[in-house]
JSON list of C-alpha atoms in Angstrom, two decimals:
[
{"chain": "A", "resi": 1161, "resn": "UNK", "atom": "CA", "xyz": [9.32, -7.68, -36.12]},
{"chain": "A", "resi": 1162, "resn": "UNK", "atom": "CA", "xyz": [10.98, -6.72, -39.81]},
{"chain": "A", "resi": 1163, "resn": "UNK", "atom": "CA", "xyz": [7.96, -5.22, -40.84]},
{"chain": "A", "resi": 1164, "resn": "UNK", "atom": "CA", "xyz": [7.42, -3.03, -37.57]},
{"chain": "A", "resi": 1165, "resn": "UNK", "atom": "CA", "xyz": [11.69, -2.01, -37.45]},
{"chain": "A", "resi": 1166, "resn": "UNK", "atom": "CA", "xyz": [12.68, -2.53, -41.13]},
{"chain": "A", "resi": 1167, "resn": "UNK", "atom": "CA", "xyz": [9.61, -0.67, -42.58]},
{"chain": "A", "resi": 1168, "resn": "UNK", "atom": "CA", "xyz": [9.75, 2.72, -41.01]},
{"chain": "A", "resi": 1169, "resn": "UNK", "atom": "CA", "xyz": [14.04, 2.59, -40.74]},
{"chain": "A", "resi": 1170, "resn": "UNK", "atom": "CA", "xyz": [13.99, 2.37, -44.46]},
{"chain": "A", "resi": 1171, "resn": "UNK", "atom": "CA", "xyz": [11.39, 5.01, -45.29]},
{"chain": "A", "resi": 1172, "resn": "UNK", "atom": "CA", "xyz": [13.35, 7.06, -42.81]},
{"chain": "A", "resi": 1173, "resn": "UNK", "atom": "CA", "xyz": [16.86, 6.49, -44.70]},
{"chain": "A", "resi": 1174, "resn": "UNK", "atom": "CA", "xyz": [15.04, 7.78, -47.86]},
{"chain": "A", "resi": 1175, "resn": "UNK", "atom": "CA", "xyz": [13.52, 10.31, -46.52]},
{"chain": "A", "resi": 1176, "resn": "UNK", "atom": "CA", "xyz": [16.93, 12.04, -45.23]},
{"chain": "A", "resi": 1177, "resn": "UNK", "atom": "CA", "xyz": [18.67, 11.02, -47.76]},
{"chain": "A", "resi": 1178, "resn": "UNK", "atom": "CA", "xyz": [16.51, 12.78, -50.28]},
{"chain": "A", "resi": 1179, "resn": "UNK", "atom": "CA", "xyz": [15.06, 15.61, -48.18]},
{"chain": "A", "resi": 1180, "resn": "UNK", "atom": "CA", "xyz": [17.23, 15.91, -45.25]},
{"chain": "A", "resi": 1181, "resn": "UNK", "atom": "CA", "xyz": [14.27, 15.48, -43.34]},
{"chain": "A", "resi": 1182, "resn": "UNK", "atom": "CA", "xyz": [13.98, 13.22, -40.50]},
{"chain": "A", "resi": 1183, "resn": "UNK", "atom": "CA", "xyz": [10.54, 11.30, -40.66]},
{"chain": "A", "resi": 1184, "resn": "UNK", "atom": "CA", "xyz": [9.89, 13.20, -37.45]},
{"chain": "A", "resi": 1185, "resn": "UNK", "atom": "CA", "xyz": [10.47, 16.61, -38.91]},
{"chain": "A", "resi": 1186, "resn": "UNK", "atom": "CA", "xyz": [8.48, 15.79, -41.67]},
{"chain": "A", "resi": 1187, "resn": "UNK", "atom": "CA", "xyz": [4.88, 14.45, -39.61]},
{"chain": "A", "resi": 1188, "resn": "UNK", "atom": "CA", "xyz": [5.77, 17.84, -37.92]},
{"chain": "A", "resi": 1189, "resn": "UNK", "atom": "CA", "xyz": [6.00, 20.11, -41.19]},
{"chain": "A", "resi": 1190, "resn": "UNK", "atom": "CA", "xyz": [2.92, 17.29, -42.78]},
{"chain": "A", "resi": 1191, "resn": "UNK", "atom": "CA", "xyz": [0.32, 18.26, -40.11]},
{"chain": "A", "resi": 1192, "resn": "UNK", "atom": "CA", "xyz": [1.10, 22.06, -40.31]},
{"chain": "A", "resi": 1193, "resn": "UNK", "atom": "CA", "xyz": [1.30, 21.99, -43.67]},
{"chain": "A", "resi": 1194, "resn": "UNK", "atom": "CA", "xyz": [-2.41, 21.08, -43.51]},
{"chain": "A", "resi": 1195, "resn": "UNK", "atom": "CA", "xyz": [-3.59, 22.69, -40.62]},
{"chain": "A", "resi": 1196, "resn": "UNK", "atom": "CA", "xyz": [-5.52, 26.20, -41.10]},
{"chain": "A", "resi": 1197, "resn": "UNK", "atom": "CA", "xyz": [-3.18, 29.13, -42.20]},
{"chain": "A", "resi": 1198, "resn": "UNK", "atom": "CA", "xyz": [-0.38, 26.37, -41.52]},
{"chain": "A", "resi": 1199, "resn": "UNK", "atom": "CA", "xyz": [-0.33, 26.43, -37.69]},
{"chain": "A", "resi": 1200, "resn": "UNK", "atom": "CA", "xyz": [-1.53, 24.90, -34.71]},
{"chain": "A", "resi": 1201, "resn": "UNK", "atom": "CA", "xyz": [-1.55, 25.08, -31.39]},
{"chain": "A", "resi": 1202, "resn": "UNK", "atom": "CA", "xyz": [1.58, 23.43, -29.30]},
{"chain": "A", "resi": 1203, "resn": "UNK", "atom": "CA", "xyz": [-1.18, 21.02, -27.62]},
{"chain": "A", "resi": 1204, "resn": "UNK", "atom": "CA", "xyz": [-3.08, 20.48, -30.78]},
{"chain": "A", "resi": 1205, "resn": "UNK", "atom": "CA", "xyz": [0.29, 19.51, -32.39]},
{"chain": "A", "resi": 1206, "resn": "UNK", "atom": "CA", "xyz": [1.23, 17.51, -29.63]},
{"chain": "A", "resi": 1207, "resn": "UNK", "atom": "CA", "xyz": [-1.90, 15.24, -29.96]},
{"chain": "A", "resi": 1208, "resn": "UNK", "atom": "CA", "xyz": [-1.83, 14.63, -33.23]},
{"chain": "A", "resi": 1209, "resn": "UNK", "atom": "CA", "xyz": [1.64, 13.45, -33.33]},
{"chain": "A", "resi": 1210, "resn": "UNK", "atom": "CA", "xyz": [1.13, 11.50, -29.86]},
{"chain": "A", "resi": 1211, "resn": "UNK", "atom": "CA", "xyz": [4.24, 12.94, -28.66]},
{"chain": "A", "resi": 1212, "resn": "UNK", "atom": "CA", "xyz": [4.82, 13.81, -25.14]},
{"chain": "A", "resi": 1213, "resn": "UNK", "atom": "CA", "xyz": [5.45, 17.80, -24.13]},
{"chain": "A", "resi": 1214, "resn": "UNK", "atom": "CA", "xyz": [8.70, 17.34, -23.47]},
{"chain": "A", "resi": 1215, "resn": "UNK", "atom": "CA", "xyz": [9.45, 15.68, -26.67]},
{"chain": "A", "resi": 1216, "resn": "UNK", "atom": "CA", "xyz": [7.54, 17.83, -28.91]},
{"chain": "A", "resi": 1217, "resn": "UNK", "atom": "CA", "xyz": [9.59, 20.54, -27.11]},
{"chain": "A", "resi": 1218, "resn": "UNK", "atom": "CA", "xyz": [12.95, 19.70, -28.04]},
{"chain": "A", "resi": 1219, "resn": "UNK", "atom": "CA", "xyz": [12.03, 18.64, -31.10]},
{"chain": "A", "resi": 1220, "resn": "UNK", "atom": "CA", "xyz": [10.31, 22.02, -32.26]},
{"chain": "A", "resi": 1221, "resn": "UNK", "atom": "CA", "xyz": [13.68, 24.17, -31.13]},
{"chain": "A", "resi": 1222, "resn": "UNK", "atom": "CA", "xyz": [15.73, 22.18, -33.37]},
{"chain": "A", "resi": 1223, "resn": "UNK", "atom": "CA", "xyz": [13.41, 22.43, -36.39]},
{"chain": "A", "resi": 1224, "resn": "UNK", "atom": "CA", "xyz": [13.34, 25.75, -34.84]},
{"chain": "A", "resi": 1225, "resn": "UNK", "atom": "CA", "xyz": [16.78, 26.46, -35.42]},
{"chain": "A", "resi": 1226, "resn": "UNK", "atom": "CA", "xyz": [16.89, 25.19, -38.83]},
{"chain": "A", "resi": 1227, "resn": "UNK", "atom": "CA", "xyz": [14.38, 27.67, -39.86]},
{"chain": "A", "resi": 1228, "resn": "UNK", "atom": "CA", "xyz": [11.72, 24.91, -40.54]},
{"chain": "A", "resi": 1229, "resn": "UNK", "atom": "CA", "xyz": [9.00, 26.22, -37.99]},
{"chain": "A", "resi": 1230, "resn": "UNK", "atom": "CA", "xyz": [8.28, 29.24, -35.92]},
{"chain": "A", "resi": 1231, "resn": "UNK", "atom": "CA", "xyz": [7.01, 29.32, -32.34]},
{"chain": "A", "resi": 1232, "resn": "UNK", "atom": "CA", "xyz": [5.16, 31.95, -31.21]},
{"chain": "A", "resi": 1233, "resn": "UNK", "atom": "CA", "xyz": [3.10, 33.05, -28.18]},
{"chain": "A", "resi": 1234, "resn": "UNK", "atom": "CA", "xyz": [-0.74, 32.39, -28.50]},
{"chain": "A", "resi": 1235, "resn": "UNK", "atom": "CA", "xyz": [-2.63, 35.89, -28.72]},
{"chain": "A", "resi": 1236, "resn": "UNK", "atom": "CA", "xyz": [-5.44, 34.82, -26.24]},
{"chain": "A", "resi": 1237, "resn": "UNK", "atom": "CA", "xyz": [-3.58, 32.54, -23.87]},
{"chain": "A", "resi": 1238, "resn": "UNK", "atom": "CA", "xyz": [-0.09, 33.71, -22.91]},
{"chain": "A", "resi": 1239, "resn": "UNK", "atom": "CA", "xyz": [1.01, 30.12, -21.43]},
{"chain": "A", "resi": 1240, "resn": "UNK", "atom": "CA", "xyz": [0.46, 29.01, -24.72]},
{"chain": "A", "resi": 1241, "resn": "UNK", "atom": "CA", "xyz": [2.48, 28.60, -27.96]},
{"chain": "A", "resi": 1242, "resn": "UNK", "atom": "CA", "xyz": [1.35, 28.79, -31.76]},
{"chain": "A", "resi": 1243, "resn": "UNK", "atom": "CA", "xyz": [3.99, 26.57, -33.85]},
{"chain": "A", "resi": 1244, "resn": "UNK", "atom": "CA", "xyz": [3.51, 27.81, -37.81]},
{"chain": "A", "resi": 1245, "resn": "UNK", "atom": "CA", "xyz": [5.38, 26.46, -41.30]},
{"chain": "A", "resi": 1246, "resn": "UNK", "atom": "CA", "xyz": [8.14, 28.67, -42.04]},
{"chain": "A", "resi": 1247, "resn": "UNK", "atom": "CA", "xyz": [8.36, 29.34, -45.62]},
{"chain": "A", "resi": 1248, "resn": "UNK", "atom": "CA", "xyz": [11.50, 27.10, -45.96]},
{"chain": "A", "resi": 1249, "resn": "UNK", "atom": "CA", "xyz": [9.79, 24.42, -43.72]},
{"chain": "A", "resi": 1250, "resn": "UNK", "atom": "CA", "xyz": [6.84, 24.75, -46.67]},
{"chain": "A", "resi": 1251, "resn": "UNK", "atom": "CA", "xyz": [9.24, 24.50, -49.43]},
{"chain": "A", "resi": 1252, "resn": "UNK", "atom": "CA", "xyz": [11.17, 21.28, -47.60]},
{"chain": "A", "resi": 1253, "resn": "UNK", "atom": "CA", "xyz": [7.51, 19.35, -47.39]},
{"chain": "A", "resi": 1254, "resn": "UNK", "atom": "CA", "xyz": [6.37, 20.04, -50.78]},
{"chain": "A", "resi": 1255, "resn": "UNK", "atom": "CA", "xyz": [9.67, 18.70, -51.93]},
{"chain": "A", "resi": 1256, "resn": "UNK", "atom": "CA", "xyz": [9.74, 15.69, -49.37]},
{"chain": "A", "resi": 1257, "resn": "UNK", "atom": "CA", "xyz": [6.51, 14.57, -49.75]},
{"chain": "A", "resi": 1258, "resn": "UNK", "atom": "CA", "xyz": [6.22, 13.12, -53.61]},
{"chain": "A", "resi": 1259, "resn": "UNK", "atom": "CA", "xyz": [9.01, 11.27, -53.20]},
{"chain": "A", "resi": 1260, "resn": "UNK", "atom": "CA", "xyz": [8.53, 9.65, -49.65]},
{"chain": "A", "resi": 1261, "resn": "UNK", "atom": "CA", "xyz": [5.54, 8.90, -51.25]},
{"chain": "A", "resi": 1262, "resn": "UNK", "atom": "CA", "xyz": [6.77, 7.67, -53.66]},
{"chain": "A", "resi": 1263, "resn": "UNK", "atom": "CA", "xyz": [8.90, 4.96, -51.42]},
{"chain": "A", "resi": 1264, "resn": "UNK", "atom": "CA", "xyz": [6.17, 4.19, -49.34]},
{"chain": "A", "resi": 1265, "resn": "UNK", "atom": "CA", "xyz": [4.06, 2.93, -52.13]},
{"chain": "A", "resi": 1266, "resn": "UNK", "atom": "CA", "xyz": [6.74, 0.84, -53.83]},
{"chain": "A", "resi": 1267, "resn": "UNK", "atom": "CA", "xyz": [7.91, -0.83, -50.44]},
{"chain": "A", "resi": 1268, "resn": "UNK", "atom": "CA", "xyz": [4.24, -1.11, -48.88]},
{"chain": "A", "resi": 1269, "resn": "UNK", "atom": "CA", "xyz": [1.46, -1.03, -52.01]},
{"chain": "A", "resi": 1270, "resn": "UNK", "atom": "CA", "xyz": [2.55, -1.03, -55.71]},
{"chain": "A", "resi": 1271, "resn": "UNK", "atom": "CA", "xyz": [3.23, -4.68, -55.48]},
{"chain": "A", "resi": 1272, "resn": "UNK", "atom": "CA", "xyz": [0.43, -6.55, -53.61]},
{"chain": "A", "resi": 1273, "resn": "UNK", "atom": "CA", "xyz": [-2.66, -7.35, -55.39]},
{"chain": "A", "resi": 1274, "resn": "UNK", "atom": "CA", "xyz": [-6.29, -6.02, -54.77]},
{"chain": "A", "resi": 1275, "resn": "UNK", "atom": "CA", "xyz": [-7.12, -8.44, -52.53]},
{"chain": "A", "resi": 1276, "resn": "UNK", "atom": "CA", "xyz": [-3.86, -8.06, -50.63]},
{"chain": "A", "resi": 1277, "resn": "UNK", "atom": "CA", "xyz": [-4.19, -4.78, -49.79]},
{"chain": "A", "resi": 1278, "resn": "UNK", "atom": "CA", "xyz": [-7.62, -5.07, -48.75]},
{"chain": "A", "resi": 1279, "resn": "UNK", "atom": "CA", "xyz": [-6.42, -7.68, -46.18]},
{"chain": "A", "resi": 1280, "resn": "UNK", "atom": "CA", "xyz": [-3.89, -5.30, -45.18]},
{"chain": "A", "resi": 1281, "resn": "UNK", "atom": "CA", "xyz": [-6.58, -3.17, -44.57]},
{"chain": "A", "resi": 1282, "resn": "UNK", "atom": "CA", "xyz": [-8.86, -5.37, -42.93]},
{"chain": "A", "resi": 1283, "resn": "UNK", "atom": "CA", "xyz": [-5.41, -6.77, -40.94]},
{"chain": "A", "resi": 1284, "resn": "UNK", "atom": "CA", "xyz": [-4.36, -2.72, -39.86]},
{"chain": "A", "resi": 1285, "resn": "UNK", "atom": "CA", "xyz": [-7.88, -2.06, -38.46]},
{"chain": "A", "resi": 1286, "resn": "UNK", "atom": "CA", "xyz": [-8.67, -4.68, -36.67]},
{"chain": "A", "resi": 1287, "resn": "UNK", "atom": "CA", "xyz": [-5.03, -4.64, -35.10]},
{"chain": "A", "resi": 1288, "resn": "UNK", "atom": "CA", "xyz": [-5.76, -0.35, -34.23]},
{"chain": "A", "resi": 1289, "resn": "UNK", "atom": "CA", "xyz": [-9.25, -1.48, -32.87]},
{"chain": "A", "resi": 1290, "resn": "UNK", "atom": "CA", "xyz": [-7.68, -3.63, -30.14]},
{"chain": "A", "resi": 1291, "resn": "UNK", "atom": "CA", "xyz": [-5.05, -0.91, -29.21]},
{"chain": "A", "resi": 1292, "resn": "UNK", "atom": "CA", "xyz": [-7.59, 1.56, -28.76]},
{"chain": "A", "resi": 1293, "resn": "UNK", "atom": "CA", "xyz": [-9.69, -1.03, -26.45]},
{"chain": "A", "resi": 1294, "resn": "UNK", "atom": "CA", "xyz": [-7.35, -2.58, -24.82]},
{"chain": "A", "resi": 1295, "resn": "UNK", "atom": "CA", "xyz": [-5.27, 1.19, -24.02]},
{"chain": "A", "resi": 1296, "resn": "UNK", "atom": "CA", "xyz": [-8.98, 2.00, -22.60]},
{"chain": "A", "resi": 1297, "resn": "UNK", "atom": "CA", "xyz": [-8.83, -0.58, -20.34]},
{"chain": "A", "resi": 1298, "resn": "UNK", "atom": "CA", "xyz": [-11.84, -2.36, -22.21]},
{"chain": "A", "resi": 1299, "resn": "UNK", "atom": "CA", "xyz": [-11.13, -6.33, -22.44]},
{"chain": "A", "resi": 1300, "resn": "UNK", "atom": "CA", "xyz": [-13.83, -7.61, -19.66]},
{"chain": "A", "resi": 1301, "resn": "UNK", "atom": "CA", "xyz": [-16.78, -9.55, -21.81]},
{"chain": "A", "resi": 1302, "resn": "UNK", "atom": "CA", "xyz": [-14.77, -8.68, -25.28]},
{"chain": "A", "resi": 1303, "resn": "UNK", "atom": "CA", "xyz": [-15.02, -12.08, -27.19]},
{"chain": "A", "resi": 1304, "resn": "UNK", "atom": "CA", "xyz": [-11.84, -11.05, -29.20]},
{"chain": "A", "resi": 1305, "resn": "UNK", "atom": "CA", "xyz": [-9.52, -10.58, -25.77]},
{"chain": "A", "resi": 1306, "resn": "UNK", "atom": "CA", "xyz": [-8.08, -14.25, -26.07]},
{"chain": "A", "resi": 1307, "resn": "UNK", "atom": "CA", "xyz": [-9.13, -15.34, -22.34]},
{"chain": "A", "resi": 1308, "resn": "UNK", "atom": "CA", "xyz": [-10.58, -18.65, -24.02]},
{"chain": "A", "resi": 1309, "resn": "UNK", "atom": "CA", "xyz": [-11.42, -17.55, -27.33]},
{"chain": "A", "resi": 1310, "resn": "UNK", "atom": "CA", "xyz": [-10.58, -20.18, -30.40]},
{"chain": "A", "resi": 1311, "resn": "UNK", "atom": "CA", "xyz": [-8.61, -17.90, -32.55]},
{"chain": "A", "resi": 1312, "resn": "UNK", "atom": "CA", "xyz": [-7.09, -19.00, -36.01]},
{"chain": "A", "resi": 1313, "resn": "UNK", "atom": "CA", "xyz": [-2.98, -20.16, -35.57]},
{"chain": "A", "resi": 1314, "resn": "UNK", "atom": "CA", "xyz": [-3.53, -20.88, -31.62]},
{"chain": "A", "resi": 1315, "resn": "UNK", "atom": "CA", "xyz": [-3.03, -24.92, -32.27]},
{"chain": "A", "resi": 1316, "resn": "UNK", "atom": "CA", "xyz": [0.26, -23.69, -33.91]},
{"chain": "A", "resi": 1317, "resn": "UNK", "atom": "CA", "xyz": [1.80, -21.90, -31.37]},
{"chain": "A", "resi": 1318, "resn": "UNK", "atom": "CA", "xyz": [3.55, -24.91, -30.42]},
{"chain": "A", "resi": 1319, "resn": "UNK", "atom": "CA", "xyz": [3.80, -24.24, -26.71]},
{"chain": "A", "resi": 1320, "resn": "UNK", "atom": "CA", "xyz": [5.61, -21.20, -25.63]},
{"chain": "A", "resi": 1321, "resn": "UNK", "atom": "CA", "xyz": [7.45, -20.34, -28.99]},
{"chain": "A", "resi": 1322, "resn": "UNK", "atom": "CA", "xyz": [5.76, -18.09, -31.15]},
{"chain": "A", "resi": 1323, "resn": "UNK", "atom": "CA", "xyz": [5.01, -18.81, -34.86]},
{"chain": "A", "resi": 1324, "resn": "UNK", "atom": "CA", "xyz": [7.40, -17.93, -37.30]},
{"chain": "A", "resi": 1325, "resn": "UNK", "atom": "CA", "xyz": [5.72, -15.52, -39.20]},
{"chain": "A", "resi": 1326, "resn": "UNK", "atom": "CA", "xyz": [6.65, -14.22, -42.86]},
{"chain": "A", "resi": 1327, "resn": "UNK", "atom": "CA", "xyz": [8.35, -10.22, -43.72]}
]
């Protein structure tokens, strides 16, 4: 539970301290900033961020406002909106992004060892794996879906409580 609160709240507090940026604005300004002619689709946008349409809505007027994106209407589908970098929005990402860089890699890599990170690796796909199957509804016959399965750590759940786990 630290790692999956404490992790992103401090990268966040960095981030607007330094930048001003909420970590919101910048996956917004990140995947435009990378996107062909830096724009995208509303939709496309949407996806990629996972956010709901409502969401990605409000979120897009108040970047909006600030001057950090512009909405426009698509050219060949009228119900649709373009969202594109602003030049300020540009400048705001390619001044956030060394530094929240920066953080995440002393907080998250600089200081774990080879074979760390490639367990953290190993750790993060396996764990994304399972949320993609089991969101798909796949767990019938899956040998890893815990109905039975000898996994490592089961013997020390200790009944209902869960283990105490480390950071």
């Amino acid at each position: 539970m630290t790692v999956q609160e404490d992790l992103p709240e401090f990268l966040d507090r960095k981030l607007r301290q330094r930048s001003g940026l909420s970590r919101a604005d910048y996956e917004v300004l990140a995947h435009l900033s990378e996107a062909p002619e830096g724009q995208l689709r509303s939709f496309e946008l949407g996806g990629l961020l996972r956010w709901e349409k409502s969401r990605l809505s409000q979120h897009l007027g108040r970047m909006q406002t600030r001057g950090l994106v512009v909405r426009s209407r698509c050219a060949t589908d009228q119900r649709g909106a373009v969202i594109a970098i602003s030049p300020l929005g540009r400048e705001r990402i390619e001044e956030a992004a060394p530094e929240h860089v920066a953080d995440v890699r002393e907080v998250l890599i600089d200081h774990l060892s080879e074979a760390e990170l490639e367990l953290l690796i190993q750790v993060g796909d396996k764990v994304r794996e399972r949320v993609e199957q089991l969101g798909r509804g796949r767990t019938d016959g899956d040998e890893t879906s815990g109905e039975g399965a000898d996994r490592p750590g089961d013997a020390d759940l200790g009944g209902s409580r869960p283990p105490r786990l480390r950071g």
